[in-house]
């Protein structure tokens, strides 16, 4: 599969107290997910978790066929 692409879309706050906003794009997912955190890595992990959750939901929907 294709690796997720991460992009820092915004950084807010003072240098000692920053919040990073990251967008995660995955080829398998038709939408990008977002995460935020005190570091770029944390924000990426949050975005990745959201993407995995979205992929999981998509997979379940396809396998089950209904609610």
mmCIF file of C-alpha atoms in Angstrom, residues 8-51:
data_model
loop_
_atom_site.group_PDB
_atom_site.id
_atom_site.type_symbol
_atom_site.label_atom_id
_atom_site.label_comp_id
_atom_site.label_asym_id
_atom_site.label_seq_id
_atom_site.Cartn_x
_atom_site.Cartn_y
_atom_site.Cartn_z
ATOM 1 C CA UNK A 8 1.874 20.542 8.677
ATOM 2 C CA UNK A 9 -0.942 22.930 7.824
ATOM 3 C CA UNK A 10 -0.637 25.277 10.779
ATOM 4 C CA UNK A 11 1.446 26.019 13.861
ATOM 5 C CA UNK A 12 -0.082 28.138 16.600
ATOM 6 C CA UNK A 13 1.099 29.501 19.917
ATOM 7 C CA UNK A 14 4.345 30.807 21.356
ATOM 8 C CA UNK A 15 7.647 29.055 20.571
ATOM 9 C CA UNK A 16 7.673 27.383 24.007
ATOM 10 C CA UNK A 17 4.030 26.335 23.811
ATOM 11 C CA UNK A 18 3.195 25.404 20.256
ATOM 12 C CA UNK A 19 0.310 23.470 18.816
ATOM 13 C CA UNK A 20 0.955 21.708 15.516
ATOM 14 C CA UNK A 21 -1.866 21.023 13.085
ATOM 15 C CA UNK A 22 -1.214 18.185 10.656
ATOM 16 C CA UNK A 23 -3.135 16.807 7.702
ATOM 17 C CA UNK A 24 -2.778 13.144 6.776
ATOM 18 C CA UNK A 25 -3.599 11.957 3.263
ATOM 19 C CA UNK A 26 -3.872 8.281 2.354
ATOM 20 C CA UNK A 27 -4.476 7.033 -1.175
ATOM 21 C CA UNK A 28 -6.989 4.428 0.030
ATOM 22 C CA UNK A 29 -9.014 7.090 1.806
ATOM 23 C CA UNK A 30 -10.908 9.632 -0.273
ATOM 24 C CA UNK A 31 -10.570 12.231 2.430
ATOM 25 C CA UNK A 32 -7.700 13.526 4.503
ATOM 26 C CA UNK A 33 -7.684 13.408 8.285
ATOM 27 C CA UNK A 34 -6.372 15.958 10.739
ATOM 28 C CA UNK A 35 -4.552 15.870 14.031
ATOM 29 C CA UNK A 36 -3.145 18.366 16.477
ATOM 30 C CA UNK A 37 -0.644 18.112 19.275
ATOM 31 C CA UNK A 38 2.221 19.672 21.177
ATOM 32 C CA UNK A 39 4.706 18.315 18.645
ATOM 33 C CA UNK A 40 4.639 17.459 14.984
ATOM 34 C CA UNK A 41 5.036 13.772 15.817
ATOM 35 C CA UNK A 42 2.078 13.760 18.208
ATOM 36 C CA UNK A 43 -0.075 15.604 15.678
ATOM 37 C CA UNK A 44 0.915 13.079 13.001
ATOM 38 C CA UNK A 45 0.030 10.171 15.310
ATOM 39 C CA UNK A 46 -3.380 11.696 16.021
ATOM 40 C CA UNK A 47 -4.015 12.208 12.300
ATOM 41 C CA UNK A 48 -2.847 8.660 11.552
ATOM 42 C CA UNK A 49 -5.130 7.220 14.227
ATOM 43 C CA UNK A 50 -8.044 9.128 12.712
ATOM 44 C CA UNK A 51 -7.139 7.775 9.275
#
